[in-house]
Coordinates of C-alpha atoms and ligand atoms in Angstrom, one line a residue:
X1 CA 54.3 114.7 70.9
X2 CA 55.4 117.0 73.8
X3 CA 59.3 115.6 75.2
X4 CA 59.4 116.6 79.0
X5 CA 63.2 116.3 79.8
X6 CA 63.8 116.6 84.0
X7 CA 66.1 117.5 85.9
X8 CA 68.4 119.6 83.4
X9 CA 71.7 121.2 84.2
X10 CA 71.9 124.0 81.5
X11 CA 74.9 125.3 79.6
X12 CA 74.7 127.9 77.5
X13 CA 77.7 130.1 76.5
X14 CA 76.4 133.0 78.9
X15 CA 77.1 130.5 81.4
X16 CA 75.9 127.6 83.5
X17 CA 72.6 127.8 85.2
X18 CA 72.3 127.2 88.7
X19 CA 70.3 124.1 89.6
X20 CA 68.5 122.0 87.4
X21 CA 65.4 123.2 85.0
X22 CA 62.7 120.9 83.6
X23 CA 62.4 121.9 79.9
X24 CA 59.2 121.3 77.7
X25 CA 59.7 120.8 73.8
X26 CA 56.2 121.4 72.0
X27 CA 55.9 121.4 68.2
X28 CA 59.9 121.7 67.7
X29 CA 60.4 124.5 69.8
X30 CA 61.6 125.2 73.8
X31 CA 58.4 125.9 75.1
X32 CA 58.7 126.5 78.8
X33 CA 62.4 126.1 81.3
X34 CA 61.0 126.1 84.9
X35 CA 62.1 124.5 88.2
X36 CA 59.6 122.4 88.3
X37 CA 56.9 121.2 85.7
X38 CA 54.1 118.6 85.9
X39 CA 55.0 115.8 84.0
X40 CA 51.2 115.4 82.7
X41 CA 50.9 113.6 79.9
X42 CA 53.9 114.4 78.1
X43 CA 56.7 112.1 77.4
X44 CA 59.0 112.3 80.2
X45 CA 63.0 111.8 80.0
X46 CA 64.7 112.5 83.6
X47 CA 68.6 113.4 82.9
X48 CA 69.2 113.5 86.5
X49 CA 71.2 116.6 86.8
X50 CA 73.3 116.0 83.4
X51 CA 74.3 119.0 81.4
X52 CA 72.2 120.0 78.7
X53 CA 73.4 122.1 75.5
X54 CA 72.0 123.5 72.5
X55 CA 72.7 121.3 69.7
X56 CA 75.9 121.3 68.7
X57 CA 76.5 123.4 65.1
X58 CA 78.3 122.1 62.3
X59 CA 79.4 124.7 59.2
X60 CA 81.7 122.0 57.6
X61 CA 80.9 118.6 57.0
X62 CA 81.6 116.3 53.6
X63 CA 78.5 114.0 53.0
X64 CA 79.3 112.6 49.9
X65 CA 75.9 112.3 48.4
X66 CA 75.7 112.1 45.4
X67 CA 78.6 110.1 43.8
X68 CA 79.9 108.7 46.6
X69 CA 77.2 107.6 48.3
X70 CA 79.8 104.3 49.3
X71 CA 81.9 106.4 52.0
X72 CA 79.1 108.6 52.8
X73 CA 75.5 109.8 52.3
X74 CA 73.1 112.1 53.9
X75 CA 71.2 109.4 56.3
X76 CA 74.6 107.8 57.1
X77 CA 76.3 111.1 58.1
X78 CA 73.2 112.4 60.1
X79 CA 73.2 109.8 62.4
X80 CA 77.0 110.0 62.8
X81 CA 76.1 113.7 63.8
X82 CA 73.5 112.8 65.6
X83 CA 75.7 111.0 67.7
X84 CA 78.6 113.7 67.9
X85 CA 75.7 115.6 69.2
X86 CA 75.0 118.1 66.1
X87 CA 71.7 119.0 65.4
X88 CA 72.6 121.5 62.4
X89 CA 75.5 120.2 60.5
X90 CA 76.3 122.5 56.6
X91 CA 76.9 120.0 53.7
X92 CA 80.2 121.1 51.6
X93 CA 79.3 120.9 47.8
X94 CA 82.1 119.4 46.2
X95 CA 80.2 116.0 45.5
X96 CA 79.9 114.5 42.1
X97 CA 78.2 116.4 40.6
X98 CA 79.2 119.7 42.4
X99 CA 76.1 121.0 44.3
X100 CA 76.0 124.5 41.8
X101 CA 72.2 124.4 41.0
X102 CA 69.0 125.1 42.7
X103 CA 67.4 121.6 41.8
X104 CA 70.3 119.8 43.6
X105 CA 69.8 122.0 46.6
X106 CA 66.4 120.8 46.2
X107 CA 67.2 117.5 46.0
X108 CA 69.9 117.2 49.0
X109 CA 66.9 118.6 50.9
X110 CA 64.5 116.2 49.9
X111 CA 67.1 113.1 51.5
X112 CA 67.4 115.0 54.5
X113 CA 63.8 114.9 55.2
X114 CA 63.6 111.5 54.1
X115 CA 66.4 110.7 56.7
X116 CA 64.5 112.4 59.4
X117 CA 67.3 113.2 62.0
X118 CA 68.9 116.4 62.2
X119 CA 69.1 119.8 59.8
X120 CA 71.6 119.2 57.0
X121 CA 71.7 122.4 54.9
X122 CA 73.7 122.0 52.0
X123 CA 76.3 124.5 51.2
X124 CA 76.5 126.0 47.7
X125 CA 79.7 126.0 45.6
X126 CA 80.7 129.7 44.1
X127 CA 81.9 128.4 40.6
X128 CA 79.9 126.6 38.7
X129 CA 81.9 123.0 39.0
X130 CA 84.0 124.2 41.2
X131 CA 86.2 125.2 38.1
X132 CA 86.7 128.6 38.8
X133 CA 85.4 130.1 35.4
X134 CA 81.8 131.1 35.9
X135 CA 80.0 131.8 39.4
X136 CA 76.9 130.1 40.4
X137 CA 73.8 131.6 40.4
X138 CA 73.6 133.7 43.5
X139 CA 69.8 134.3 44.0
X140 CA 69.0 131.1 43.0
X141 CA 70.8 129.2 45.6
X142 CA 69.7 131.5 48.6
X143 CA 66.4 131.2 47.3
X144 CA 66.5 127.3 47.2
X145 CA 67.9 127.7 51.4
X146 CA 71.3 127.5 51.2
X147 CA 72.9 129.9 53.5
X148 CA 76.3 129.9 52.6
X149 CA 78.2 128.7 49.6
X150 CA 82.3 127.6 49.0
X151 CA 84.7 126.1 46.8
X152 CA 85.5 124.0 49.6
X153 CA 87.7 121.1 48.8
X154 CA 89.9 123.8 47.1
X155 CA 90.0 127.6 46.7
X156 CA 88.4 130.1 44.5
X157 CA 92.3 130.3 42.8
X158 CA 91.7 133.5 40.6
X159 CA 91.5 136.5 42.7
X160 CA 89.5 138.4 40.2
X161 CA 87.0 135.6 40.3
X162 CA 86.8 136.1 43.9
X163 CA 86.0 139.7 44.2
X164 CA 83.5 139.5 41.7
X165 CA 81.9 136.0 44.0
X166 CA 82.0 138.6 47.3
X167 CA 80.6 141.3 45.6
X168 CA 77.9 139.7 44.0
X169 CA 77.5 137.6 47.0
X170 CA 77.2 141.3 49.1
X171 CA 74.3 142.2 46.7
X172 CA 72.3 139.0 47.6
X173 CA 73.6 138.4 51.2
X174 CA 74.9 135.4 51.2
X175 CA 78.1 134.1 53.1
X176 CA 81.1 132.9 51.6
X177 CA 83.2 130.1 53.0
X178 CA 86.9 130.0 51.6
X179 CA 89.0 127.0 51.9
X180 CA 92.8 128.7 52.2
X181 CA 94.9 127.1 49.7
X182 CA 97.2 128.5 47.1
X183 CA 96.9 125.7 44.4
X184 CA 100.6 126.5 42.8
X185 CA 102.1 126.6 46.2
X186 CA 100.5 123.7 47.6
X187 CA 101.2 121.4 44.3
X188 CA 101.6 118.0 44.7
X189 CA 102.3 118.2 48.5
X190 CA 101.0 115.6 51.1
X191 CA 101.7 117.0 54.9
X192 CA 102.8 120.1 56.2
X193 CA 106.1 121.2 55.0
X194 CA 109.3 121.4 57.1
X195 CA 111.9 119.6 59.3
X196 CA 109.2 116.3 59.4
X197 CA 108.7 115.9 55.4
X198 CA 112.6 116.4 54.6
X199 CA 112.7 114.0 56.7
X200 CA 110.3 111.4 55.6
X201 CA 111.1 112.0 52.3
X202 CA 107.5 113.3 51.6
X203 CA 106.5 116.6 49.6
X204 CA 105.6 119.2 51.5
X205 CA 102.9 121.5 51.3
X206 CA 104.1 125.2 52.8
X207 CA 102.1 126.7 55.4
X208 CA 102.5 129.7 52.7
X209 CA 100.3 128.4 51.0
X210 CA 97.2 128.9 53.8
X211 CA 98.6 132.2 54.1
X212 CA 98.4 134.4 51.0
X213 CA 95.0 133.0 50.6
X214 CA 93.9 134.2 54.1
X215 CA 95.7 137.6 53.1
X216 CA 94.3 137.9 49.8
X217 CA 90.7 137.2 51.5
X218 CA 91.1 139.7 54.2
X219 CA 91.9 142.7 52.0
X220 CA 89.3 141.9 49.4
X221 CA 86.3 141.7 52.2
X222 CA 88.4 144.9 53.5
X223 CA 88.3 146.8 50.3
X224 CA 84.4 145.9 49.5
X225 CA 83.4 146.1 52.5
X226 CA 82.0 142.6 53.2
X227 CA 81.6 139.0 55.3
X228 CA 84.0 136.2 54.6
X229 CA 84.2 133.0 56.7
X230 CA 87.7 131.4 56.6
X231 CA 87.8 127.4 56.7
X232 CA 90.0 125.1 58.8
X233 CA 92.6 127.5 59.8
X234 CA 95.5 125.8 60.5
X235 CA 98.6 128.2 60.9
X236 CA 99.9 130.8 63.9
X237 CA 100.3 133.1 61.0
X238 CA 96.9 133.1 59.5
X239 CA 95.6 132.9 63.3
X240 CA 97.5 137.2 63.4
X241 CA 96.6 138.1 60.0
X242 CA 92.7 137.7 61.2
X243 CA 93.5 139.2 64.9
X244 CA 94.8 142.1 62.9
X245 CA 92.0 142.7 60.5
X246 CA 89.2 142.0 63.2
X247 CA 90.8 144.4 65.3
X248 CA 90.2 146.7 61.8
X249 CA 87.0 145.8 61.9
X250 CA 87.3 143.5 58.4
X251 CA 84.1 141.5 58.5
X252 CA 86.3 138.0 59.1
X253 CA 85.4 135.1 61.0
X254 CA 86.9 132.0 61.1
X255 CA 86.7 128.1 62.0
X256 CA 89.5 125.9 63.5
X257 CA 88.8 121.6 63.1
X258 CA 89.5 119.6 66.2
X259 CA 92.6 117.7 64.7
X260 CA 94.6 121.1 64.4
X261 CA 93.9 121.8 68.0
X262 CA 94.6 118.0 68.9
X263 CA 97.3 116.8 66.5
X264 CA 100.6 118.0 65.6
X265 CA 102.4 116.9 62.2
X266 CA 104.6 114.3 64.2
X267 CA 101.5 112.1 64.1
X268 CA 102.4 111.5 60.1
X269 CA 105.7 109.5 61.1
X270 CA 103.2 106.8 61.8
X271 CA 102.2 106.7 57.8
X272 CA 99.4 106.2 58.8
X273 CA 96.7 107.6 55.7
X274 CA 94.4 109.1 58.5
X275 CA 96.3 111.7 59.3
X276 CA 96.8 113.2 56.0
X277 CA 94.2 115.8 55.3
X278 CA 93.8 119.6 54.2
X279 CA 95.5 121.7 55.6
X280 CA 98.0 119.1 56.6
X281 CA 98.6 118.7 60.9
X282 CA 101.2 121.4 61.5
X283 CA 103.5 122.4 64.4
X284 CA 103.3 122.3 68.0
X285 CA 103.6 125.8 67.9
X286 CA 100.6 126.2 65.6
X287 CA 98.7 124.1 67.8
X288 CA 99.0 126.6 70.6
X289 CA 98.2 129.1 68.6
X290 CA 94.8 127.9 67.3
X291 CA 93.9 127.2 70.7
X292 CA 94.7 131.2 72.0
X293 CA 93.0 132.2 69.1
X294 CA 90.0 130.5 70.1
X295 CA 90.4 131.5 73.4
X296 CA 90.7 135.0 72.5
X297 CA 88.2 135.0 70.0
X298 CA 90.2 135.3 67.3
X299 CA 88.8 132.3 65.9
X300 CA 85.3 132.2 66.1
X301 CA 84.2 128.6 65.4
X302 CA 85.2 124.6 65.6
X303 CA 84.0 123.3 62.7
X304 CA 84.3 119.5 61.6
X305 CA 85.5 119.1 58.3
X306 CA 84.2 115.5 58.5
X307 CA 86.0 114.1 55.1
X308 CA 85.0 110.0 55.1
X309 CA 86.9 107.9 53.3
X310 CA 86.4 104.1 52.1
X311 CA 89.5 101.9 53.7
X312 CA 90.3 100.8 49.8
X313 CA 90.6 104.4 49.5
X314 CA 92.5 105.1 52.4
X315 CA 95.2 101.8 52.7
X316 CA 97.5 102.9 50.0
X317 CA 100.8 104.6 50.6
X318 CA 100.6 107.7 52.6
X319 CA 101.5 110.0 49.2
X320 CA 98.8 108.4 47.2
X321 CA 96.4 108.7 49.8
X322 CA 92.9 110.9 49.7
X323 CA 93.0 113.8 52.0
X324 CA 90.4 113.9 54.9
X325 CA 89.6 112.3 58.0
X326 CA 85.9 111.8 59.7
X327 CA 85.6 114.0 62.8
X328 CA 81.8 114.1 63.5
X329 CA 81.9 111.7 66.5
X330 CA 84.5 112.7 67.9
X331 CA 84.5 116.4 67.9
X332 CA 82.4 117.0 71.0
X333 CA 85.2 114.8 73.4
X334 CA 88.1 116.5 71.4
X335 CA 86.6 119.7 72.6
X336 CA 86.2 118.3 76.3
X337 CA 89.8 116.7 76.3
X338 CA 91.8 119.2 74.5
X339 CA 90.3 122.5 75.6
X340 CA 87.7 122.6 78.5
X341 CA 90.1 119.8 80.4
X342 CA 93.2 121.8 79.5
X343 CA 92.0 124.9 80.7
X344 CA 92.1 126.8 77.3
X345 CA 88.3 127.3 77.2
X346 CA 85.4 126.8 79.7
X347 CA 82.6 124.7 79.3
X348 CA 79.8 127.6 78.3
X349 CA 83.3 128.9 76.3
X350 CA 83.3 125.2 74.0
X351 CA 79.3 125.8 73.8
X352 CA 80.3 129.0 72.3
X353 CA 82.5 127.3 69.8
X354 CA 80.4 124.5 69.1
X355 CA 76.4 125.9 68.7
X356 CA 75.9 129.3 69.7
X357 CA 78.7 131.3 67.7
X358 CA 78.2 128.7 64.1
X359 CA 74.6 129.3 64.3
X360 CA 75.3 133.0 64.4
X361 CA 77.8 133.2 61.5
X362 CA 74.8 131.6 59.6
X363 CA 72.1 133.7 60.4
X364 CA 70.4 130.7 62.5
X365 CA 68.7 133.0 64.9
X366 CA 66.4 130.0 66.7
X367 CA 69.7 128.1 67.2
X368 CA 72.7 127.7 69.6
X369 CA 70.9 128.6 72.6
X370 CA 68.6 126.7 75.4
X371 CA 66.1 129.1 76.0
X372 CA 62.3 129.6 75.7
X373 CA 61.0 130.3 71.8
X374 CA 64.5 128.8 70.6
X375 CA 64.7 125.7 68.6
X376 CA 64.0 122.3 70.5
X377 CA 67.8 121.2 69.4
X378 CA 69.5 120.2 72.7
X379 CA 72.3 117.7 73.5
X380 CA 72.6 115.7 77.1
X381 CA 76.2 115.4 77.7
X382 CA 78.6 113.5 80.5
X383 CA 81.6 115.9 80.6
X384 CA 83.4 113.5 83.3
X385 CA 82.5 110.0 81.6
X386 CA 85.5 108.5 79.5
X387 CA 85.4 106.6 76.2
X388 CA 87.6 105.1 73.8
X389 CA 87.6 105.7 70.4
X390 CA 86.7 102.4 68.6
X391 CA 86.5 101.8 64.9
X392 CA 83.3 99.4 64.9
X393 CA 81.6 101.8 67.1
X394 CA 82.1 104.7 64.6
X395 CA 78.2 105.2 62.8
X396 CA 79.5 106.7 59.8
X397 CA 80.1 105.0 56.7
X398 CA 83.7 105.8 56.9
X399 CA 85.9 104.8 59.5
X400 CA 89.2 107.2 58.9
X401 CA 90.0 108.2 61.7
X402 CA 93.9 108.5 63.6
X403 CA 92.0 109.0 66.8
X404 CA 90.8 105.6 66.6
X405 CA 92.4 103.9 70.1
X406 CA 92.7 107.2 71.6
X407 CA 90.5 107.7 75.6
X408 CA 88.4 110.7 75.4
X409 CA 86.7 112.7 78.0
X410 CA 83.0 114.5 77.3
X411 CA 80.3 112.1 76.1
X412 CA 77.1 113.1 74.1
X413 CA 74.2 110.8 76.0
X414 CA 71.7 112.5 73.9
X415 CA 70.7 114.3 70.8
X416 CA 67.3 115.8 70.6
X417 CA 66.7 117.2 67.2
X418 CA 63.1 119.6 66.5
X419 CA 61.7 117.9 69.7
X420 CA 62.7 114.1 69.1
X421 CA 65.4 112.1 70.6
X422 CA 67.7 111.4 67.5
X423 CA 70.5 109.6 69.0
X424 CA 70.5 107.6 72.7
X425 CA 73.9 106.3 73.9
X426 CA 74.3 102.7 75.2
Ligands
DOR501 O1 91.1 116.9 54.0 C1 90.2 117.4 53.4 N1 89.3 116.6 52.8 N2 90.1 118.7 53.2 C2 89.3 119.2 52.3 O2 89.3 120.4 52.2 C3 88.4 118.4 51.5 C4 88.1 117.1 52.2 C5 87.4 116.1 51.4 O3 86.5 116.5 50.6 O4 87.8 114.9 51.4

């Protein structure tokens, strides 16, 4: 059925539109933006001059379907999206088993359109197992729709494995996504090393560690001549090494998560097992780095890197904790609080961030913009309305968060996924 929605005030990341637009969804696509059109006998949703976006873009999301279907699973992490306001959201592939095959692309597919809310494309690993021994089949996986694969959860560790994952990954045209983490430097570390884990006694896990793998990266995509999309970035000095090689024109983009933008390592005094995750929370002085790189475009992307975790899981002692924290839901009034209300970015500058540049990195050509002949994925949003962040209200499985308690401004009203409302605040 046709969705009418009245009275629209549209962002896009060219800008804001000047007065409010009636916009017609037919058969999953933006049909007609006018001043004015006839409400006939469509279905009819008046927003009353709120601000509508394209749906918000996702590349990094942990759905832990299959094996863990108990923190996690493909319906239960598309309605928390839903809710965040994401339309598209990329599944990571380190599940159990690891998604390395064409028939578990298929299958992860299958659930989505059983859950029937928003695009979940799963993300291909690049070695078989994530093991680091034998790369996946290539062809196969593009072929099956995935549109990018990763190690994610770890990195590709050998180097030699890695060139021969871009180049073959060139050849077919397929992205790779590289989670930045030296294995031998990181060993056994729980936060961010420095002044805060002498202190608390923990191990810490050297910002190094981010870096030689965001090196390495950039001068193998350098010397082949070829894309690489750099995960959760997390440091000031991985945040120059890209600026540098974009400026060379090294194919590089990157993705920064909302808790390294919003948190600082301090956060960890409090023990608490939600803030441990990877890359661990760094420095204030990181933190303000991100947030110019965004701003200057250095970083390209705010991805989620929603990681659920059970509460048996998660209420052990900080060290013996699971990394990961869920960040679907609260992503969109991070964004809102931490940049567009801080001044770092403007609002069409967060759309940017959050829809229109993500759906580009992928190739999603009918995504990331309102406009006529574009996808019918749009989010209603109350920039000015406050909320707290409340564990029972959370809709994914999981409830890890350390924003829980926290007031945030920005608040998704709606999510209209292929046409239908998915997701309709209280
Ligand atoms: O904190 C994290 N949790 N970082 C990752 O890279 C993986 C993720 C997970 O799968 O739990």
């Amino acid at each position: 059925m046709s969705l009418l929605i009245k009275n629209a005030i549209i962002v896009n990341a060219d800008g804001e539109a000047k007065g409010s637009k009636d916009i017609l969804l037919e058969k999953g696509v933006i049909a007609r933006i006018a001043s004015s059109i006839p409400s006939e006998n469509f279905k009819v949703v008046d927003v009353e001059g709120k601000k509508v976006l394209p749906g918000l873009v996702d590349l990094h999301a942990h759905f832990r379907e299959p094996g863990r279907e108990d923190k996690e699973t493909i319906e239960t992490g598309s309605r928390a999206a839903a809710k965040g306001g994401f339309t598209t959201v990329m599944c990571m592939p380190n599940t159990s088993p690891v998604i390395d095959n064409a028939m578990m692309v298929d299958a992860i597919f299958q659930k989505v359109r059983r859950a029937g809310l928003i695009n979940v494309i799963p993300i291909g690993a690049i070695t078989k197992g994530q093991q680091d021994q034998e790369l996946v089949d290539m062809f196969e996986m593009k072929k099956a729709g995935c549109l990018a694969l990763s190690d994610d959860g770890k990195s590709v560790n050998s180097s030699q494995m890695m060139r021969l994952a871009f180049e073959y990954a060139k050849m077919v045209d397929i992205l790779l996504i590289e989670h930045c983490q030296d294995p031998d430097l990181s060993a056994g570390g729980v936060m961010n090393e420095g002044y805060h884990s002498t202190l608390l006694g923990m191990k810490g896990d050297p910002g190094l560690s981010e870096i030689v793998i965001v090196a390495r990266d950039i001068e193998l995509a350098k010397y082949l001549d070829t894309r690489v999309h750099l995960a959760h970035i997390s440091l000031k000095r991985s945040v120059e090494l890209i600026r540098q090689a974009k400026a060379q024109g090294v194919k590089v983009t990157a993705e920064v998560c909302p808790h390294h933008f919003s948190l600082t390592e301090e956060i960890v005094k409090s023990f608490d097992p939600n803030a441990k995750v990877n890359p661990p929370l760094r420095t204030q002085e990181d933190v303000d780095a991100v947030k110019k790189g965004l701003k200057d475009g250095t970083l390209d992307c705010i991805a989620t890197d929603h990681a659920p975790h059970t509460q048996e899981d998660k209420e052990v002692g900080f060290g013996d904790a699971p990394f990961g924290m869920i960040g679907l839901e609260t992503a969109f009034g991070l964004g809102v609080s931490e940049l567009v209300d801080k001044k770092v970015l403007s609002l069409p500058q967060l759309v940017e961030k959050m829809s229109a540049a993500p759906a580009k990195i992928v190739g999603l050509e009918a995504k990331g913009v309102v406009a006529e002949g574009f996808d019918a994925d749009l989010v209603v949003v109350d920039v000015e309305r406050e909320w707290e962040v409340k564990a029972e209200d959370f809709v994914s499985k999981s409830k890890n968060s350390p924003f829980i308690g926290k007031a945030l401004k920005g608040c998704v009203e709606k999510t209209i996924c292929g046409g239908k409302i998915v997701y309709e605040s209280k």
